[in-house]
C-alpha positions as CSV (number, residue, x, y, z in Angstrom):
1,M,76.2,-23.6,114.1
2,A,73.2,-23.6,111.7
3,K,71.3,-21.6,114.3
4,G,74.2,-19.0,114.4
5,L,74.2,-18.6,110.6
6,L,70.5,-17.8,110.3
7,P,70.6,-14.4,112.0
8,R,73.7,-13.4,109.9
9,V,72.0,-14.4,106.6
10,W,68.9,-12.5,107.7
11,V,71.0,-9.4,108.5
12,K,72.8,-9.6,105.1
13,K,69.5,-10.0,103.2
14,S,68.0,-7.2,105.2
15,F,71.0,-5.0,104.5
16,F,70.9,-5.6,100.8
17,F,67.1,-5.1,100.7
18,Q,67.4,-1.7,102.5
19,A,70.4,-0.7,100.2
20,R,68.3,-1.6,97.1
21,I,65.3,0.5,98.4
22,S,67.7,3.4,99.1
23,F,69.1,3.1,95.5
24,V,65.6,3.0,94.0
25,R,64.6,6.1,96.1
26,V,67.7,8.0,95.0
27,K,67.1,7.0,91.4
28,Y,63.5,8.2,91.5
29,L,64.4,11.3,93.4
30,F,67.0,12.1,90.7
31,L,64.5,11.4,87.8
32,T,61.9,13.6,89.6
33,W,64.5,16.4,90.0
34,L,65.5,16.0,86.3
35,T,61.9,16.1,85.1
36,V,61.2,19.2,87.2
37,L,64.4,20.8,85.8
38,V,63.6,20.0,82.2
39,G,60.0,21.0,82.6
40,S,60.9,24.3,84.2
41,W,63.4,25.0,81.3
42,V,60.7,24.2,78.7
43,L,58.2,26.4,80.5
44,Y,60.8,29.2,80.7
45,V,61.6,29.0,77.0
46,Q,57.9,28.9,76.0
47,Y,57.1,31.9,78.3
48,S,60.1,33.8,76.9
49,A,59.0,33.1,73.4
50,Y,55.5,34.1,74.2
51,T,56.5,37.4,75.8
52,E,58.9,38.2,73.0
53,L,56.3,37.5,70.3
54,C,53.1,38.6,71.9
55,R,53.2,42.4,72.5
56,G,49.6,43.3,71.8
57,H,49.4,45.6,74.8
58,E,52.3,47.6,73.4
59,C,50.5,48.0,70.1
60,K,47.3,49.0,71.7
61,N,49.0,51.5,74.0
62,A,50.9,53.1,71.1
63,I,47.9,53.4,68.9
64,C,45.6,54.8,71.7
65,D,48.3,57.3,72.7
66,K,48.3,58.7,69.1
67,Y,44.5,58.6,68.9
68,R,44.2,60.6,72.1
69,R,46.7,63.1,70.9
70,G,44.6,63.7,67.7
71,I,47.3,62.3,65.3
72,I,45.1,59.4,64.0
73,D,41.5,58.3,64.0
74,G,39.4,55.5,62.5
75,S,36.2,53.5,62.8
76,A,37.6,51.3,65.6
77,C,39.4,54.0,67.7
78,T,36.6,54.8,70.1
79,S,35.8,51.2,70.7
80,L,39.4,50.3,71.2
81,C,40.6,53.2,73.3
82,D,37.6,54.8,75.0
83,K,34.8,52.2,75.4
84,E,37.1,49.2,75.3
85,T,34.5,47.1,73.5
86,L,37.1,46.0,70.9
87,Y,39.5,43.7,72.7
88,L,42.5,41.5,71.9
89,G,42.1,37.8,72.6
90,R,44.5,34.9,71.9
91,C,47.9,35.7,70.5
92,L,48.7,34.2,67.0
93,S,51.8,36.2,66.3
94,T,54.8,34.5,64.6
95,L,56.8,37.7,64.1
96,T,57.6,40.2,66.8
97,N,56.9,43.3,64.6
98,N,53.7,41.8,63.2
99,Q,51.2,41.3,66.0
100,V,48.2,39.0,65.2
101,Y,45.4,38.3,67.7
102,T,42.0,36.9,67.8
103,G,39.6,39.6,68.8
104,G,36.0,40.6,69.6
105,W,34.1,43.7,68.7
106,G,30.5,43.7,69.8
107,E,28.8,40.8,68.0
108,H,31.8,40.4,65.6
109,S,34.7,38.0,66.1
110,G,37.7,38.6,64.0
111,I,41.4,38.8,63.6
112,I,43.3,41.9,64.7
113,R,46.6,42.9,63.2
114,C,49.0,45.6,64.3
115,N,52.5,46.5,63.2
116,L,55.1,47.2,65.8
117,G,58.2,49.2,64.9
118,E,61.6,47.6,65.1
119,V,62.0,45.9,68.5
120,V,65.5,46.5,69.9
121,H,67.1,43.6,71.7
122,Y,69.4,44.1,74.6
123,E,71.5,42.1,76.9
124,L,70.7,41.4,80.5
125,G,71.9,44.2,82.7
126,D,71.7,46.8,80.0
127,E,69.1,49.5,80.1
128,P,66.4,48.8,77.4
129,E,66.3,51.4,74.6
130,P,63.0,52.9,73.6
131,R,61.4,51.0,70.8
132,R,62.1,52.6,67.4
133,E,58.8,53.1,65.6
134,A,58.3,53.4,61.9
135,L,57.4,56.9,60.8
136,L,53.9,56.0,59.7
137,F,51.6,58.8,60.7
138,D,53.4,61.9,59.2
139,K,51.4,61.9,56.0
140,P,49.3,63.7,54.8
141,T,50.6,66.8,56.5
142,R,48.5,69.5,58.0
143,G,46.9,71.7,55.4
144,T,46.6,69.0,52.8
145,S,43.2,69.3,51.0
146,V,41.0,66.4,50.2
147,E,41.7,66.8,46.5
148,K,45.5,66.6,47.2
149,F,44.9,63.5,49.3
150,K,43.0,61.9,46.5
151,E,45.9,62.6,44.2
152,M,48.3,61.0,46.7
153,V,46.2,57.9,46.9
154,L,45.9,57.7,43.1
155,N,49.7,58.0,42.6
156,H,50.3,55.4,45.2
157,L,47.9,53.0,43.5
158,K,49.6,53.6,40.1
159,S,52.9,52.8,41.7
160,K,51.5,49.5,43.0
161,L,49.1,48.4,40.2
162,G,50.4,50.2,37.2
163,E,48.2,52.4,34.9
164,Q,44.7,50.9,35.2
165,A,41.4,52.3,33.8
166,N,39.3,52.0,37.0
167,L,41.7,53.4,39.6
168,G,39.4,56.4,40.1
169,S,36.6,54.2,41.5
170,L,39.1,52.5,43.7
171,V,40.2,55.9,45.1
172,S,36.5,56.7,45.9
173,Q,36.2,53.3,47.6
174,I,39.3,53.9,49.8
175,L,38.0,57.4,50.8
176,S,34.7,55.9,51.8
177,V,36.5,53.3,54.0
178,A,38.7,56.2,55.4
179,D,35.6,58.0,56.6
180,G,35.4,56.0,59.8
181,N,32.7,58.0,61.6
182,R,30.5,58.2,58.4
183,D,30.1,62.0,58.6
184,G,30.7,62.5,54.9
185,R,34.2,63.9,55.1
186,V,37.7,62.5,55.7
187,S,39.4,64.3,58.6
188,L,43.2,64.7,58.7
189,P,43.6,62.0,61.5
190,E,41.4,59.6,59.4
191,A,43.5,60.3,56.3
192,R,46.7,59.5,58.2
193,S,45.3,56.2,59.3
194,A,44.1,55.3,55.8
195,W,47.5,56.3,54.3
196,A,49.3,54.1,56.9
197,L,47.1,51.1,55.9
198,L,47.7,51.6,52.2
199,Q,51.4,51.2,52.8
200,M,50.7,47.6,53.7
201,N,50.2,45.6,50.5
202,E,48.0,43.0,52.3
203,V,45.4,45.6,53.3
204,L,45.3,47.1,49.8
205,L,45.0,43.7,48.1
206,G,42.4,42.6,50.7
207,L,40.3,45.7,49.8
208,L,40.6,44.8,46.1
209,L,39.5,41.3,46.5
210,Q,36.8,41.5,49.3
211,D,34.1,42.8,46.9
212,H,34.2,39.4,45.2
213,G,34.1,37.6,48.6
214,H,37.6,36.2,48.2
215,T,39.1,37.7,51.3
216,P,37.8,38.4,54.9
217,R,36.0,41.8,55.1
218,L,37.7,44.7,56.8
219,L,35.6,45.4,59.9
220,G,37.4,48.5,61.3
221,F,40.8,50.2,61.9
222,C,42.6,52.7,64.1
223,G,45.9,53.9,62.7
224,D,47.7,50.8,61.3
225,L,45.8,48.5,63.6
226,Y,42.9,46.8,61.8
227,M,40.4,44.0,62.2
228,T,39.1,41.6,59.6
229,E,36.3,39.1,59.9
230,R,37.3,35.7,61.3
231,V,37.4,32.7,58.9
232,P,36.1,29.8,61.0
233,Y,37.8,26.9,59.1
234,G,41.5,26.8,58.1
235,P,43.8,25.7,56.7
236,L,42.1,24.5,53.4
237,Y,42.9,20.9,54.4
238,G,45.0,19.0,56.8
239,F,46.4,20.0,60.1
240,S,49.7,21.2,61.5
241,L,51.8,18.6,63.2
242,P,53.7,19.5,66.4
243,W,57.2,20.5,65.4
244,P,58.9,17.5,67.1
245,L,56.9,15.2,64.8
246,V,57.3,17.0,61.5
247,S,60.7,15.5,60.7
248,W,59.6,12.0,61.7
249,V,56.4,11.7,59.6
250,P,57.1,10.8,56.0
251,G,55.6,13.3,53.4
252,G,53.4,10.7,51.8
253,L,51.9,9.7,55.2
254,Q,51.3,13.3,56.1
255,R,49.5,14.0,52.7
256,T,47.3,10.9,53.5
257,M,46.6,12.2,57.0
258,D,45.7,15.6,55.6
259,Q,42.8,14.1,53.7
260,W,41.3,12.8,56.9
261,F,40.5,16.3,58.1
262,T,38.4,17.5,55.1
263,P,34.6,18.0,54.6
264,S,32.5,15.8,52.4
265,W,33.4,15.5,48.7
266,P,30.5,17.8,47.4
267,R,31.5,20.5,49.9
268,K,35.2,20.1,48.8
269,V,34.0,20.8,45.3
270,K,32.2,24.0,46.3
271,I,35.4,25.2,48.2
272,S,37.5,24.3,45.1
273,M,35.1,26.2,42.8
274,G,35.8,29.2,45.1
275,L,39.6,28.8,44.5
276,L,39.1,28.6,40.7
277,E,36.9,31.7,40.8
278,L,39.6,33.6,42.7
279,V,42.2,32.6,40.1
280,E,39.7,33.7,37.3
281,D,39.0,37.1,39.0
282,I,42.7,38.0,39.4
283,F,43.6,37.0,35.9
284,H,43.1,40.2,33.9
285,G,40.8,41.5,36.5
286,T,39.3,45.0,37.2
287,Y,42.5,46.4,38.5
288,G,45.0,44.4,36.4
289,S,46.5,40.9,36.9
290,F,47.8,39.4,40.1
291,L,50.0,36.5,41.0
292,I,49.6,34.2,44.0
293,C,53.2,33.3,45.1
294,D,52.4,30.7,47.6
295,F,49.5,28.3,47.2
296,A,50.1,26.4,50.5
297,A,46.8,25.2,52.1
298,A,47.7,27.2,55.2
299,H,46.9,30.5,53.3
300,F,43.3,29.5,52.6
301,G,40.2,28.8,54.7
302,Y,36.5,28.5,54.3
303,T,33.3,29.7,55.9
304,D,30.4,27.8,57.5
305,R,28.8,27.9,54.0
306,H,31.9,26.4,52.5
307,E,32.9,29.5,50.7
308,L,36.7,29.9,50.1
309,R,38.6,32.8,51.7
310,L,42.2,33.8,51.0
311,T,43.3,34.4,54.6
312,N,46.9,35.6,53.9
313,T,46.9,38.4,51.2
314,R,50.6,38.8,51.7
315,V,51.1,36.0,49.1
316,V,49.5,38.1,46.4
317,V,51.5,40.4,44.2
318,P,50.4,42.7,41.3
319,E,51.8,41.4,38.1
320,D,53.2,44.8,37.3
321,E,55.2,44.9,40.5
322,F,56.4,41.3,39.9
323,R,57.7,42.1,36.5
324,R,59.6,45.2,37.7
325,T,61.1,43.2,40.5
326,M,62.2,40.3,38.3
327,R,63.7,42.7,35.7
328,A,66.0,44.1,38.3
329,L,67.2,40.6,39.5
330,K,70.6,39.4,38.4
331,C,71.0,35.6,37.9
332,E,73.3,32.8,37.2
333,T,70.7,30.0,37.0
334,D,66.9,29.7,36.9
335,A,67.1,29.0,40.7
336,D,68.0,32.7,41.2
337,C,64.7,33.9,39.6
338,V,62.2,33.2,42.4
339,Y,59.7,35.6,44.0
340,G,58.0,34.5,47.2
341,A,57.6,30.7,47.6
342,D,56.9,29.7,44.0
343,C,56.6,32.5,41.5
344,R,59.4,31.6,39.1
345,T,60.8,32.9,35.9
346,S,63.8,31.8,33.9
347,C,67.3,33.2,33.7
348,D,68.4,35.0,30.5
349,L,72.0,33.7,30.5
350,S,73.1,36.1,27.8
351,E,72.2,39.2,29.9
352,R,72.4,37.4,33.3
353,R,69.0,38.9,34.2
354,C,65.7,37.2,35.1
355,R,63.0,37.2,32.5
356,E,59.6,38.8,33.3
357,E,57.3,36.0,32.3
358,T,56.3,33.6,35.1
359,V,57.0,29.9,34.3
360,Q,53.8,28.6,35.8
361,P,50.5,30.6,36.0
362,N,48.2,30.8,39.0
363,L,45.8,28.2,37.5
364,A,48.5,25.5,37.2
365,K,49.5,26.0,40.8
366,A,45.9,26.0,42.0
367,C,45.3,22.7,40.3
368,S,48.4,21.2,42.0
369,T,47.0,22.3,45.3
370,L,43.6,20.8,44.5
371,K,44.7,17.5,42.9
372,D,44.9,15.3,46.1
373,Y,42.1,17.3,47.7
374,L,39.6,16.6,44.9
375,L,40.7,13.1,43.8
376,H,40.4,11.7,47.3
377,G,36.8,10.6,47.6
378,A,35.8,11.5,44.0
379,P,32.9,9.5,42.5
380,S,34.3,6.6,40.4
381,E,32.3,7.5,37.3
382,M,34.1,10.9,36.9
383,R,37.4,10.3,38.7
384,E,39.3,9.5,35.5
385,E,38.1,12.6,33.6
386,L,38.7,14.8,36.7
387,E,42.3,13.5,37.0
388,R,42.9,14.0,33.2
389,Q,41.7,17.6,33.4
390,L,43.7,18.4,36.6
391,Y,46.9,17.1,35.0
392,A,46.2,19.1,31.8
393,C,45.8,22.2,34.1
394,M,49.0,21.5,36.0
395,A,50.9,21.3,32.7
396,L,50.0,24.9,31.8
397,R,53.0,27.2,31.2
398,G,53.0,30.9,31.6
399,N,55.1,31.8,28.6
400,A,53.5,29.4,26.1
401,G,51.9,30.7,23.0
402,Q,48.1,31.1,23.0
403,M,48.3,30.9,26.9
404,N,45.3,33.1,27.4
405,M,43.0,31.0,25.3
406,E,44.3,27.7,26.7
407,H,44.0,29.1,30.3
408,S,40.3,30.1,29.7
409,L,39.5,26.7,28.0
410,I,41.0,24.6,30.8
411,L,39.4,26.7,33.5
412,N,36.0,26.6,32.0
413,N,36.1,22.9,31.4
414,L,37.2,22.1,34.9
415,K,34.5,24.4,36.4
416,A,31.8,22.8,34.2
417,L,32.9,19.3,35.2
418,L,32.8,20.2,38.9
419,W,29.6,22.2,38.7
420,R,27.7,19.2,37.2
421,Q,28.6,17.2,40.3
422,I,27.0,19.6,42.8
423,S,24.4,21.6,40.8
424,H,21.6,19.3,41.9
425,T,22.7,19.3,45.6
426,K,22.2,21.7,48.4
427,D,25.9,22.5,48.3
428,S,25.4,24.4,45.1
């Protein structure tokens, strides 16, 4: 009887073993299928987002079409459209209508920007409508003289910067840039390209600040497509976490991690001096005063020589324009009186209008950005004094009495303290 049981037990064990193997196979087959399905979906979403955001070929085709029809011209048109020695590289766009690419032009590497008109979305099965383009290249009109164009540019600058004493020299600088082929005169197609560029605040403000070395140089343009020099290091400090991790990493830990990816302390001082000099130059500068309305580290970078560059001039606004905008804003509380990310004024509750004076000046916000950056790794013998000066700087208020004098005093003291630390090193 025991002999008869053995085969049956063996058959049962063999059956259960085979059944278990089959179950494991089915489970792994299902997991493999699920992985492929999810991976395919992620790839599809990523590809769709890329094709939606990255439309550089559309920009180039539209620009070159207008160049070949004689509507526009500029220093980069021949290289972009005829010789094809100016090329678009990696897509960096975050907005569909604002195309941003790395690029190369001969020995230069840089960043290429191009504005697309409004992109029309359509449902599957519908015929796509033609892209509606902004009417950019209709001015100046045929028959406009150079003197009339100068007047157009001057009036445009007055509308942006207010009445400033040195606008005449700025007009001459802009006409020099507009003369793309360097033949000593500005043609109608070149004037149309220059006029289109001037409608973009970031280009105008970049031209204002590049003479002081605060922004990347404009290398060339064709229509409203333009290329600026590449800033090799950015952001100012830290790194961008992948979006799934952002909500899981505490703010304090991320700030600590940010300091791991910075240059040596003397080099940080040199970069910081560049930021303080930028603040100094736009405070009652040659063409008026300007506000930086977002001091996030992502908007700044630095060169191989550790010279600071403002890489996003969209965060800069002329003070005259800021005041006009705030005057027109209605408010219930101070929270309603915000321009950009952090240019704030207070609410006049009696008139329910925002006041014109900014609550916090550029210098105070710059010091807030630099506080952790400079204190991390600072020499022990000067850390306490540096911290004291940074906190005094952060306490500045834009509407305080004697603000101009206090602003200059704090700025000069902080620059002198930092300069003493690097004046004897090669980083100076």
